[in-house]
Short mmCIF file of C-alpha atoms and ligand atoms in Angstrom, two decimals:
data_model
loop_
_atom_site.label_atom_id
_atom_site.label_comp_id
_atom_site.label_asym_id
_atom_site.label_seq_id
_atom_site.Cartn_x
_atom_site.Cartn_y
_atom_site.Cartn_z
CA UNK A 1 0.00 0.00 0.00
CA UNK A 2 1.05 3.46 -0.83
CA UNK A 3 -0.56 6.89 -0.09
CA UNK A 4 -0.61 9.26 -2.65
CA UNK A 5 -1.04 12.73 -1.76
CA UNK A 6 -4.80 13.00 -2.39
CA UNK A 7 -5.30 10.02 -0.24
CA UNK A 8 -3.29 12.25 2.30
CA UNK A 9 -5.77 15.51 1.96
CA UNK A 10 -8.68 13.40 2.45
CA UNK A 11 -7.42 11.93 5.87
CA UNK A 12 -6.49 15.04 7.02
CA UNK A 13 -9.54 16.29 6.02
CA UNK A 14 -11.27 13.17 7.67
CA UNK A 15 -9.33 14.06 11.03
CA UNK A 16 -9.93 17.81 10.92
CA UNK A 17 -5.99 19.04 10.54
CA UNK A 18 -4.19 21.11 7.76
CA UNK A 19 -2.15 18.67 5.08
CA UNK A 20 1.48 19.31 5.30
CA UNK A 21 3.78 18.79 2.78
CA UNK A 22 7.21 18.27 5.33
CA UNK A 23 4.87 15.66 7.38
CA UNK A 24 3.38 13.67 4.12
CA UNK A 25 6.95 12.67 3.02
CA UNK A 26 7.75 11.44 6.48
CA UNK A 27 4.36 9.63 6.32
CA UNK A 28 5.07 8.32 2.94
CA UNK A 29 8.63 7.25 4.22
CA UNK A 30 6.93 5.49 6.80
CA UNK A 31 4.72 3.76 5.16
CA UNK A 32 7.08 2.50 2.50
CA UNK A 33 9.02 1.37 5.75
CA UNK A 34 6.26 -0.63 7.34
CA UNK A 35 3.66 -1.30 5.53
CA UNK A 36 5.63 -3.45 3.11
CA UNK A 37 3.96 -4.35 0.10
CA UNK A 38 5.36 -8.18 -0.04
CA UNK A 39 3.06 -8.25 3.37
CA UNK A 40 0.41 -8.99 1.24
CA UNK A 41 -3.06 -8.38 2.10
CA UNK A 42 -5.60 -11.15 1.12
CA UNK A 43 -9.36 -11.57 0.39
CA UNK A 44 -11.71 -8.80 1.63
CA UNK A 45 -8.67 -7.03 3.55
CA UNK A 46 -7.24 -6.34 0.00
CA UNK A 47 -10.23 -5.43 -1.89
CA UNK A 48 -10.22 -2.31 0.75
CA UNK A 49 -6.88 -1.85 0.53
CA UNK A 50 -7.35 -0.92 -2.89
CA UNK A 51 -10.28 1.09 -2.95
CA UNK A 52 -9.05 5.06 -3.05
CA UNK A 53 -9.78 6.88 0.11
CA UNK A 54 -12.35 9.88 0.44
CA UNK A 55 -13.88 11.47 3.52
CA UNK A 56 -17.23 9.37 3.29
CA UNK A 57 -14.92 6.15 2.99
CA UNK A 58 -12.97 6.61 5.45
CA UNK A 59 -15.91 6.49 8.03
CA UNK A 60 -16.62 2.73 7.71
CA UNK A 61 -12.49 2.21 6.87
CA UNK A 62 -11.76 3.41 10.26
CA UNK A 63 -14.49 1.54 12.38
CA UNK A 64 -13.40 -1.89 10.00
CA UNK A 65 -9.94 -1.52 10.80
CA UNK A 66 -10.24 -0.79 14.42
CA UNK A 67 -12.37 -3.94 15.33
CA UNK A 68 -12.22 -6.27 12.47
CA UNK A 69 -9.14 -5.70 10.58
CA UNK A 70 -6.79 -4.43 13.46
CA UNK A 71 -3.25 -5.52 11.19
CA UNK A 72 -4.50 -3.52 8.02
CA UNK A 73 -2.51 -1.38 6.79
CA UNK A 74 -4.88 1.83 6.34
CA UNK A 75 -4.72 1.71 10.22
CA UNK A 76 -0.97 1.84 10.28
CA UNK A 77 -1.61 4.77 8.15
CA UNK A 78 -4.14 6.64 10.40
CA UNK A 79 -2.17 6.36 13.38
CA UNK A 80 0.68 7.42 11.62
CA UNK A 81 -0.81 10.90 10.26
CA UNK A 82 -2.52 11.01 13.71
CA UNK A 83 0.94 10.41 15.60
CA UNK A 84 2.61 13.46 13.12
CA UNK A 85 0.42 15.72 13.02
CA UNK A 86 0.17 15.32 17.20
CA UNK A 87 4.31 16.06 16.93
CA UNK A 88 3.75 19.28 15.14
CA UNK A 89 2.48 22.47 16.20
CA UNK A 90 -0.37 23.47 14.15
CA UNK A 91 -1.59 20.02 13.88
CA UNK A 92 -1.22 19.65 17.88
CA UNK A 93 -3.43 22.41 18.45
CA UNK A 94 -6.10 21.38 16.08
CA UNK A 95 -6.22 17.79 17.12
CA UNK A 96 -6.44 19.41 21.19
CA UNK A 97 -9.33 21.94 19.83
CA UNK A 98 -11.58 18.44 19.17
CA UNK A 99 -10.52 17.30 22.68
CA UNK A 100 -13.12 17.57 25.46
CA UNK A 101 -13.45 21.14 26.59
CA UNK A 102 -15.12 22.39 29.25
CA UNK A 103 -17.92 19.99 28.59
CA UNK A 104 -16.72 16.61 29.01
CA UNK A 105 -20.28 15.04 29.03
CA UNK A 106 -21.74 17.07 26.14
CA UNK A 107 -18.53 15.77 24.75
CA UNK A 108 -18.95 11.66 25.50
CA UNK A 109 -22.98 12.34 23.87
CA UNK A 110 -21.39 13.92 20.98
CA UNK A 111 -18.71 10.88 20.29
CA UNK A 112 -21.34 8.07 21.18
CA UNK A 113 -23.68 9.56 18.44
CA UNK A 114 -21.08 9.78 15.99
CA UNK A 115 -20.30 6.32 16.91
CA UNK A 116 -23.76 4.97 16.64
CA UNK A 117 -23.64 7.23 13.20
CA UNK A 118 -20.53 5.53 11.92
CA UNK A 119 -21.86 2.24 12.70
CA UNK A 120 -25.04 2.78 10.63
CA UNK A 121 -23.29 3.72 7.61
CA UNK A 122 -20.78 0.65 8.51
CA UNK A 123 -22.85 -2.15 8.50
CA UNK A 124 -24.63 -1.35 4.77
CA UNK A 125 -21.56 -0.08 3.26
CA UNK A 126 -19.93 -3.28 4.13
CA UNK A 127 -22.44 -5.56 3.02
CA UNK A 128 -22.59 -4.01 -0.50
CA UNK A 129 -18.99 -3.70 -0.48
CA UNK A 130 -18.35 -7.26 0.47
CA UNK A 131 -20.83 -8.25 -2.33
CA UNK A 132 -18.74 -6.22 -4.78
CA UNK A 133 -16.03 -8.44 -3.46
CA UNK A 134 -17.22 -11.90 -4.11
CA UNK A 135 -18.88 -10.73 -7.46
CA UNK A 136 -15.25 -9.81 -9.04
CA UNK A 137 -13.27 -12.58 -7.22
CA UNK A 138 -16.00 -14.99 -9.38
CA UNK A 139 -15.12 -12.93 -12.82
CA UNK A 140 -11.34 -12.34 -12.31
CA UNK A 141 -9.19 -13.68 -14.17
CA UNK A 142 -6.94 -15.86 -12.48
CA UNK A 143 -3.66 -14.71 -14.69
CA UNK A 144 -1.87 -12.31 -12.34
CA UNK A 145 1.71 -10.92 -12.45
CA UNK A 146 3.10 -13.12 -10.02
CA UNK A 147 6.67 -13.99 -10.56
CA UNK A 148 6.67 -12.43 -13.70
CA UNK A 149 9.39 -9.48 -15.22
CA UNK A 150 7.51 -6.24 -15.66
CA UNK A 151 9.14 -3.23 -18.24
CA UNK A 152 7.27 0.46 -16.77
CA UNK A 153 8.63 3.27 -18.77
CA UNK A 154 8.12 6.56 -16.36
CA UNK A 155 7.28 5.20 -13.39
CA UNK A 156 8.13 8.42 -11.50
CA UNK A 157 4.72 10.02 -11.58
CA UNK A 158 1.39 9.55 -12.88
CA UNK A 159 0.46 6.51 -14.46
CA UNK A 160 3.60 4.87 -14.42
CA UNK A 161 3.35 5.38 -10.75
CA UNK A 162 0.27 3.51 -9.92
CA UNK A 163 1.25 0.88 -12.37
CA UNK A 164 4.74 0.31 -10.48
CA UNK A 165 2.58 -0.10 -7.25
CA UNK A 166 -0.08 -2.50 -8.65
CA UNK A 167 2.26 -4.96 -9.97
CA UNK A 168 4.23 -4.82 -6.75
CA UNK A 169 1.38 -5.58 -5.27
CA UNK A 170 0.43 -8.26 -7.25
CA UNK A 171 4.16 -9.82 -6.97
CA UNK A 172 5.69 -9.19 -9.78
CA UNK A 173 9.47 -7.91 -10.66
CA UNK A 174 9.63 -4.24 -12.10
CA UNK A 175 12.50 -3.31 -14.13
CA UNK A 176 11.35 0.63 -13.70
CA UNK A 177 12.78 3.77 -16.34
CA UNK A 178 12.82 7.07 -15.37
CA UNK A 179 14.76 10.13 -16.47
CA UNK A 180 16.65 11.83 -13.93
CA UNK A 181 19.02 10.55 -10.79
CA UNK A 182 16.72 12.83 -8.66
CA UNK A 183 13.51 11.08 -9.56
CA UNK A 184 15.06 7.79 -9.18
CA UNK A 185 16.39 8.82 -5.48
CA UNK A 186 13.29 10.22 -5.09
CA UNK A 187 11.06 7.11 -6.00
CA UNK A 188 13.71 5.00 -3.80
CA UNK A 189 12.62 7.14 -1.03
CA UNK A 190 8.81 5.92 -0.89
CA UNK A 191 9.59 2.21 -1.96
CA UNK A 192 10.41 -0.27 0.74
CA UNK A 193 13.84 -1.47 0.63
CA UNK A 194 12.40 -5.18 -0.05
CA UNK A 195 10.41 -4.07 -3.02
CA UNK A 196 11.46 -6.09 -6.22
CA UNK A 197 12.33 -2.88 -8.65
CA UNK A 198 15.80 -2.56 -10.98
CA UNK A 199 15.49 1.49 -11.54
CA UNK A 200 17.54 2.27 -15.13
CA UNK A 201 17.57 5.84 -16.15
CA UNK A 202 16.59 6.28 -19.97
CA UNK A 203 16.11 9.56 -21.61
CA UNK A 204 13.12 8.97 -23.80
CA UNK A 205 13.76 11.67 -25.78
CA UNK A 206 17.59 10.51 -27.25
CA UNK A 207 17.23 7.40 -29.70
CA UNK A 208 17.83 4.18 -28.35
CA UNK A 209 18.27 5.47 -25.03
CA UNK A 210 15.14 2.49 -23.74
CA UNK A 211 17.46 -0.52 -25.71
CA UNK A 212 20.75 1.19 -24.37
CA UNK A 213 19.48 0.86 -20.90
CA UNK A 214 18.63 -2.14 -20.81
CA UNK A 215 21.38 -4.01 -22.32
CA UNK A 216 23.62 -1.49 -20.22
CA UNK A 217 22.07 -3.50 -17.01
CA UNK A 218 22.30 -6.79 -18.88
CA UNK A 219 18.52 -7.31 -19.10
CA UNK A 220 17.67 -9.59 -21.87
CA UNK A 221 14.58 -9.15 -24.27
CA UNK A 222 13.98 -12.41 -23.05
CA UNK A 223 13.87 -12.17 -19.30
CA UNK A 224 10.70 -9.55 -19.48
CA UNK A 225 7.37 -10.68 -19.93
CA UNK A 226 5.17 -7.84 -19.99
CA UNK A 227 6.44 -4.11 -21.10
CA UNK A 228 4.56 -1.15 -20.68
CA UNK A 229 5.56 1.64 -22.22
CA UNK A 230 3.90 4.26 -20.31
CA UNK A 231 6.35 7.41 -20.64
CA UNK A 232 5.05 9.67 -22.64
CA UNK A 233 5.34 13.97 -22.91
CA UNK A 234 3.39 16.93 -23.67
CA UNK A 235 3.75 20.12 -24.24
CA UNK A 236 1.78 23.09 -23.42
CA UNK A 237 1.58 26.43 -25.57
CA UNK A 238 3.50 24.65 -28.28
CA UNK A 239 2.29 25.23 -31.96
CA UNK A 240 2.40 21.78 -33.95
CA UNK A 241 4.67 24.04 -36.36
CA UNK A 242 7.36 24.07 -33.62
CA UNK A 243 10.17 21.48 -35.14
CA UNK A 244 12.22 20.90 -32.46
CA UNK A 245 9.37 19.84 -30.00
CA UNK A 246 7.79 17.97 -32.20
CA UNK A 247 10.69 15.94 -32.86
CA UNK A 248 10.61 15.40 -29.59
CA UNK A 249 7.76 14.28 -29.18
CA UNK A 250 7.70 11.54 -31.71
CA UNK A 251 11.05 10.75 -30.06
CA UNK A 252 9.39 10.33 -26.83
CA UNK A 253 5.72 8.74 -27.54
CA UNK A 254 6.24 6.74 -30.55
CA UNK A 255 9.58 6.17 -31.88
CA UNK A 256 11.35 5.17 -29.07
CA UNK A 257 8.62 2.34 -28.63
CA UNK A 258 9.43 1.18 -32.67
CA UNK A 259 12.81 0.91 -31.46
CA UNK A 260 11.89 -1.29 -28.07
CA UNK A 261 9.51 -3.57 -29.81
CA UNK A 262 12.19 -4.40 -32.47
CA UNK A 263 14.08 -5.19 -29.59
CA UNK A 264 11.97 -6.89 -28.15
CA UNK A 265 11.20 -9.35 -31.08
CA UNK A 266 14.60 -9.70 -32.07
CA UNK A 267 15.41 -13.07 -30.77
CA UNK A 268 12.37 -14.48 -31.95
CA UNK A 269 13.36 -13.26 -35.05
CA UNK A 270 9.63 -14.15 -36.49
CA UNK A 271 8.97 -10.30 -37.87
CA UNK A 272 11.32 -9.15 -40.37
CA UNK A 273 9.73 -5.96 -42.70
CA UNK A 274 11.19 -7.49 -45.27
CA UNK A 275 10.25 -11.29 -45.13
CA UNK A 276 6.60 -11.16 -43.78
CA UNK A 277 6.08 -14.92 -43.61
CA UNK A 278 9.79 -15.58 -41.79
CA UNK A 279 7.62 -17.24 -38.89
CA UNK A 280 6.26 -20.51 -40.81
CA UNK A 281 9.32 -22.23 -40.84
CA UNK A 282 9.48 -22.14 -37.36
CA UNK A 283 9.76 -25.37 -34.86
CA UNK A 284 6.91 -26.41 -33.01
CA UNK A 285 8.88 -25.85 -29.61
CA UNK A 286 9.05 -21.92 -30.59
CA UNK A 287 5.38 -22.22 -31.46
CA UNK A 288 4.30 -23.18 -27.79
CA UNK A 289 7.05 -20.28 -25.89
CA UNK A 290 5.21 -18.15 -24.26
CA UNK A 291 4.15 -14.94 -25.49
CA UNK A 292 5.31 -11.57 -24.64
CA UNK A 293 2.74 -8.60 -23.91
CA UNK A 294 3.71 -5.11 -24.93
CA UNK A 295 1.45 -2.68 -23.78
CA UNK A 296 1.35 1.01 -25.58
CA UNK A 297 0.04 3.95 -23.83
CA UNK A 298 -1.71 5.45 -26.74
CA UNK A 299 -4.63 8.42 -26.34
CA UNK A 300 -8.14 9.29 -27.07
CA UNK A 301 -6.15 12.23 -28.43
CA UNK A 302 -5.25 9.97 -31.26
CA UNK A 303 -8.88 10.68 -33.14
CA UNK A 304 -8.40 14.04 -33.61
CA UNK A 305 -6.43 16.96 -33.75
CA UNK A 306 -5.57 19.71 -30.75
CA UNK A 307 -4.18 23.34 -31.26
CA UNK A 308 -1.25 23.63 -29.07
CA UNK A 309 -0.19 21.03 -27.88
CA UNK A 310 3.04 20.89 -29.97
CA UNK A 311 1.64 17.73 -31.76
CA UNK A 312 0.91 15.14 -29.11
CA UNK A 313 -2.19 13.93 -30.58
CA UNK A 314 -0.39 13.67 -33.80
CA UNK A 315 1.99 11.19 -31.89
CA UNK A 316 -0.66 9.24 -30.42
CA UNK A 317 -1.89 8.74 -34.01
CA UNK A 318 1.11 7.54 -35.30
CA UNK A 319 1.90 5.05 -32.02
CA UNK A 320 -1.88 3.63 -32.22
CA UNK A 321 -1.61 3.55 -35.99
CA UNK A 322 1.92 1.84 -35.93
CA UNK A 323 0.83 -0.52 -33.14
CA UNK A 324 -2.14 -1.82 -35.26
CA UNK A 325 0.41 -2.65 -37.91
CA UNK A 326 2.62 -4.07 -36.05
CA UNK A 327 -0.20 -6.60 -34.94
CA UNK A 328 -1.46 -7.28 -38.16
CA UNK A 329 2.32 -7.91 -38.82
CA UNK A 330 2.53 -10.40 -36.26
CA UNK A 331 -0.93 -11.97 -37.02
CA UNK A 332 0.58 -13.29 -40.64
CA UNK A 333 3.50 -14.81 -38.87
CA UNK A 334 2.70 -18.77 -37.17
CA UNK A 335 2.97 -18.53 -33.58
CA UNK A 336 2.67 -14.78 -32.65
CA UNK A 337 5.45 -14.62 -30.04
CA UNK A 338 3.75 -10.98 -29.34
CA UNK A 339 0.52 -9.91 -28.08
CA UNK A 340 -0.41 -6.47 -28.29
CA UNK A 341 -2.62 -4.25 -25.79
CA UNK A 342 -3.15 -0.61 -27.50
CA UNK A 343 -4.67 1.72 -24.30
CA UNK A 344 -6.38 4.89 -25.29
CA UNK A 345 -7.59 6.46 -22.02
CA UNK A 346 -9.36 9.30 -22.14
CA UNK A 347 -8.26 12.36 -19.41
CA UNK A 348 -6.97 11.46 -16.18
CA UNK A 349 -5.18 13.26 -13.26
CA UNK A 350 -1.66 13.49 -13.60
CA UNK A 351 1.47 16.00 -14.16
CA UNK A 352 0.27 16.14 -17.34
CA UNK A 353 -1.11 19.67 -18.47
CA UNK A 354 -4.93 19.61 -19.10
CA UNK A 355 -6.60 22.81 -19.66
CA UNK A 356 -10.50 24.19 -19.42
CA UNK A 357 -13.35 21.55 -19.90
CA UNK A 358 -10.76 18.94 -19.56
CA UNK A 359 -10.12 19.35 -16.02
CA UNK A 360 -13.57 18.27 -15.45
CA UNK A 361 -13.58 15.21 -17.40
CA UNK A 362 -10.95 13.96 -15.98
CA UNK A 363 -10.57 10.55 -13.85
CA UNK A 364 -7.77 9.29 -11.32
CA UNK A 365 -4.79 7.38 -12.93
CA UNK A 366 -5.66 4.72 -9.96
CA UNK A 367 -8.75 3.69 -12.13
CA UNK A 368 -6.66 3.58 -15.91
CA UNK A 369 -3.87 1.27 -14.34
CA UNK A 370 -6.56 -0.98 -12.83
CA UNK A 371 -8.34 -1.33 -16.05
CA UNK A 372 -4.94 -1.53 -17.61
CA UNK A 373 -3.73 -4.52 -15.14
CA UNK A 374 -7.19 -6.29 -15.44
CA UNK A 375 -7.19 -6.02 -19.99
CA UNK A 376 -3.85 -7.81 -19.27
CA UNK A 377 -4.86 -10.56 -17.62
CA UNK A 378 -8.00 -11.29 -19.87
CA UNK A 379 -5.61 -10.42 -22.98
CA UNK A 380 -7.91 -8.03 -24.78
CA UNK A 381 -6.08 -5.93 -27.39
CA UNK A 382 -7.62 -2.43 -26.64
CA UNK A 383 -8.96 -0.67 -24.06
CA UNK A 384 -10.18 2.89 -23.82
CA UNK A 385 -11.00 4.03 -20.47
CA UNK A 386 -13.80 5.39 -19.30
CA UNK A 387 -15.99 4.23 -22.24
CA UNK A 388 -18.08 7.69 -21.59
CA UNK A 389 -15.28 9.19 -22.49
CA UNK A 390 -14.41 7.64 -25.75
CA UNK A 391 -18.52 7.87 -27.31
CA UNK A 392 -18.39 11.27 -26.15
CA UNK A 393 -15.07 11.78 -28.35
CA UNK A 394 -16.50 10.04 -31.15
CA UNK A 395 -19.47 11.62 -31.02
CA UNK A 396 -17.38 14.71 -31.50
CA UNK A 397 -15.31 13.78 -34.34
CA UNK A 398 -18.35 12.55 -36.62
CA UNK A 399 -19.92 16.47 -35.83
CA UNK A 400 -17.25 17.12 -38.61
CA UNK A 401 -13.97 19.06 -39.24
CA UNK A 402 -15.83 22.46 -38.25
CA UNK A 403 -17.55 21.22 -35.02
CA UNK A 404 -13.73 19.78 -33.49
CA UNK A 405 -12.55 22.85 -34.61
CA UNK A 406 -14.95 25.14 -32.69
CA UNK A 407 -15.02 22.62 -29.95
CA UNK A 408 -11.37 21.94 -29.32
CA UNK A 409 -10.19 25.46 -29.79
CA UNK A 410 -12.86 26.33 -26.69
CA UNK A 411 -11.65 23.02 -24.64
CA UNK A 412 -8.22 24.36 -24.45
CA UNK A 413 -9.77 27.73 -23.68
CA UNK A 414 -7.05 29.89 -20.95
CA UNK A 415 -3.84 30.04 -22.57
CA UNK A 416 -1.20 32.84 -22.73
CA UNK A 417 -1.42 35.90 -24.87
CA UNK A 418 1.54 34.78 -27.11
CA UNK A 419 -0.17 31.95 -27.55
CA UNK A 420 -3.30 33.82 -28.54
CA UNK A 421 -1.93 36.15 -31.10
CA UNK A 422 -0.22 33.59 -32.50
CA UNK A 423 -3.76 31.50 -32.88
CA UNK A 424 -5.01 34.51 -34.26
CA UNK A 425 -3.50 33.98 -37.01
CA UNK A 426 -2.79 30.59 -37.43
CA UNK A 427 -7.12 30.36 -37.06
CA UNK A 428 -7.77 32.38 -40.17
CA UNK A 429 -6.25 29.26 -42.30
CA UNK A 430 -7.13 26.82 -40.04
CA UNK A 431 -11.38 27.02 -38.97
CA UNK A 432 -12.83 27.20 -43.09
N1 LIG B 1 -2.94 12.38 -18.33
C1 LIG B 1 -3.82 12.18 -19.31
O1 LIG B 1 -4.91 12.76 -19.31
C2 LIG B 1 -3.50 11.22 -20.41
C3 LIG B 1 -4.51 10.90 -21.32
C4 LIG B 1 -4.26 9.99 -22.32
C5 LIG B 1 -3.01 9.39 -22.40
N2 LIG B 1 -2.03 9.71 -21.50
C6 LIG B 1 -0.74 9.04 -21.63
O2 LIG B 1 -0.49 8.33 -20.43
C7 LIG B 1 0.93 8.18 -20.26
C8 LIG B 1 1.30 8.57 -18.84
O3 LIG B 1 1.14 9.97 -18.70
P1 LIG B 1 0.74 10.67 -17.33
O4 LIG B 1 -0.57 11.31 -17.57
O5 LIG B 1 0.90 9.77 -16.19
O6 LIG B 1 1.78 11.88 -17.33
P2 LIG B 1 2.96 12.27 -16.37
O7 LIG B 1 2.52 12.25 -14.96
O8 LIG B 1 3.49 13.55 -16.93
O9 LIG B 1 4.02 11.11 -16.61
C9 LIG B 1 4.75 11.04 -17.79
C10 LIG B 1 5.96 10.17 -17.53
O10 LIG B 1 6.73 10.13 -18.72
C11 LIG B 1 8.05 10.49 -18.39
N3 LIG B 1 8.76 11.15 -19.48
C12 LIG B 1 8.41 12.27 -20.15
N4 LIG B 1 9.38 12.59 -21.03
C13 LIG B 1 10.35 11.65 -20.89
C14 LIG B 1 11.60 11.44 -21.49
N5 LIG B 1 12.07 12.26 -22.42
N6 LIG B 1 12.34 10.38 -21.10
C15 LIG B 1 11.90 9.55 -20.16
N7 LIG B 1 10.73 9.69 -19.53
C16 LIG B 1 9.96 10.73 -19.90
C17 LIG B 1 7.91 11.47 -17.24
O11 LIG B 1 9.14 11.61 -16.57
P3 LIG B 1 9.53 13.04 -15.88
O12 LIG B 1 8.80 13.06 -14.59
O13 LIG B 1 11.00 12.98 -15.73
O14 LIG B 1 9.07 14.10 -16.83
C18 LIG B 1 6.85 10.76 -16.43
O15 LIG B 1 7.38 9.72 -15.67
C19 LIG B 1 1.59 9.04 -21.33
O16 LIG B 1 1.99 8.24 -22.40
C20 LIG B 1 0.45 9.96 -21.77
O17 LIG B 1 0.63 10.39 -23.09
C21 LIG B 1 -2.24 10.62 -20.52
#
């Protein structure tokens, strides 16, 4: 279990003190200390382990892990932000402001109705919950990531975050990229020392920087089983006419996974662009080897163009496009040593920048690794989560050129005036 800093604001808010950023990395160096993710939770225990935390949740969380689950870790966790916040000043003097007052038995009705209170919202909230429970345990899919070797690209922040997490948790080995020494020593910093991660650093944006790490740490294409290449950048205020950062971008979000995958497939030596049909001749031992899952973070993005965003969608075209070859590539071959997953989530929360209407749309990166990690297991070949999201983009894109026009010039509605004179006129050519 890990707290992210949301799930931080909401227990705070929950106990009635102020978030503070000096006492949530202690907490989250604490946790990473204690509440070790190889001590894995099991059965119901887990199912609230994972569920995100909000004020309202944490009502029946609290009264479940008091009585019934007293070795959970969401009550190492409450103790903990209760024990730091006691240990600093502020916090001290809100947490003594609740205490009993003047009028200790006004006080005692007070807690024994919010008791009773908590209780009541307990007992049904647990019973649906529990339902929930035995309802997905009957429909999972029984293929997890235990014991297997797991490629994250950008597993610093965002997505590539909560991925990292859930396959720890579901006992996997990472092999983790990220860009810079301080992110890595960062990341180290709220992982437990037992956690089973290799950190490489890979600059995305240099060519074969992804292959070069990983034969730099001796990592065969062989010993992974599942890479997903999550990494991806964005830029803000950036006119698709802007070379250099375009370049980049391609770099980033679609050619550095060409060069991976061929890479990746390069001992199998089944896809060749030149000899499509390489993979008959193969022996019927190579036909039965397991197969290898990429994974490509794509985007709903991909449908449609977006002013100023220095041509991200346009690289989320290409990588979905390219992807979709690449499988029909390895469909004509015997014995498709790959299988690929193409993810096109709509918006979610993350470092990334979203602007206007956006923001509102938007979903936690929790929720798009969990559908991620579950499409995986049941080996479907796309996923775009939420669905809402993706009928409400198609439903935009067959309004015509003219209606995405109007509609995604508005969504990105907010920017800087440079960037507004310069749309100015840019739209004169553009909007016919
Ligand atoms: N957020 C959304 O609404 C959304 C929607 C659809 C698709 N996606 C896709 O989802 C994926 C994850 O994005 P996110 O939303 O989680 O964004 P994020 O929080 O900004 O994470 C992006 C990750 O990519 C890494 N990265 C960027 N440039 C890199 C480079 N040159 N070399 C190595 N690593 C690099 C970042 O590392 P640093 O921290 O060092 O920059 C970071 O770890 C991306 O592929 C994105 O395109 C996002």
């Amino acid at each position: 279990m890990w707290v992210r800093e949301k799930d931080y604001e909401e227990i705070c808010a929950y106990l009635g003190v102020t978030p503070n950023p000096d006492l949530y990395r202690k907490l989250v160096r604490y946790v990473a200390d204690r509440c070790n993710v190889e001590r894995e939770q099991r059965g119901f225990s887990a199912y609230l382990s994972d569920l995100r935390l909000s004020r309202s949740r944490l009502v029946p969380l609290d009264l479940l892990t008091r009585f019934i689950f007293p070795d959970h870790p969401l009550r190492r966790i409450l103790n903990a932000v209760i024990a730091l916040h006691e240990c600093n000043d502020l916090g001290y003097r809100q947490m003594a402001a609740a205490g009993p007052g003047w009028f200790p038995i006004l006080t005692l009705v007070r807690e024994g109705g919010r008791f009773l209170l908590s209780l009541l919202i307990t007992i049904p909230w647990s019973a649906w919950h529990y339902s929930v429970y035995k309802l997905e345990k009957a429909w999972q899919s029984k293929d997890t990531l235990r014991g297997k070797r797991v490629l994250i690209t950008g597993v610093n922040g965002g997505l590539g975050k909560e991925l990292l997490f859930h396959c720890l948790r579901q006992g996997a080995h990472v092999i983790g990229t990220l860009r810079t020494e301080a992110s890595r020593q960062e990341l180290e910093r709220c992982l437990p020392v037992s956690a089973s991660v290799t950190l490489l650093l890979a600059d995305l944006a240099r060519a074969d920087a992804l292959v070069s790490a990983l034969e730099r740490a001796g990592i065969l294409p062989d010993a992974l089983d599942v890479a997903i290449l999550c990494a991806g950048t964005k830029y803000d205020e950036t006119s698709v006419l802007d070379m250099g950062k375009l370049r980049e971008t391609f770099q980033v979000n679609l050619f550095s996974a060409v060069e991976f995958a061929g890479w990746f497939l390069a001992d199998t030596q089944r896809i060749a662009p030149t000899v499509p049909t390489q993979g008959i001749n193969s022996s019927p031992a190579d036909r039965f080897r397991p197969r290898k899952r990429l994974v490509l973070v794509s985007s709903m993005g991909r449908w449609h163009g977006m002013p100023w965003t220095g041509g991200y969608n346009a690289s989320k075209a290409g990588l979905s496009i390219w992807s979709e070859s690449l499988e029909q590539e390895l469909a004509g071959t015997d014995g498709s040593p790959l299988e690929v997953l193409i993810v096109e989530p709509g918006i979610f929360e993350s470092r990334m920048p979203v602007r206007g209407l956006g923001r509102l749309l938007s979903i936690s990166s929790d929720r798009v690794a969990r559908h991620i990690l579950q499409a995986l297991a049941k080996g479907k070949r796309i996923i775009r989560p939420p669905l809402w999201f993706a009928l409400l983009t198609w439903a935009i894109c067959l309004g015509g050129r003219s209606l995405r026009c109007r509609f995604f010039r508005k969504a990105v509605r907010g920017r800087g005036d440079d960037v507004g004179r310069c749309e100015t006129s840019l739209s004169d050519h553009q909007c016919r």
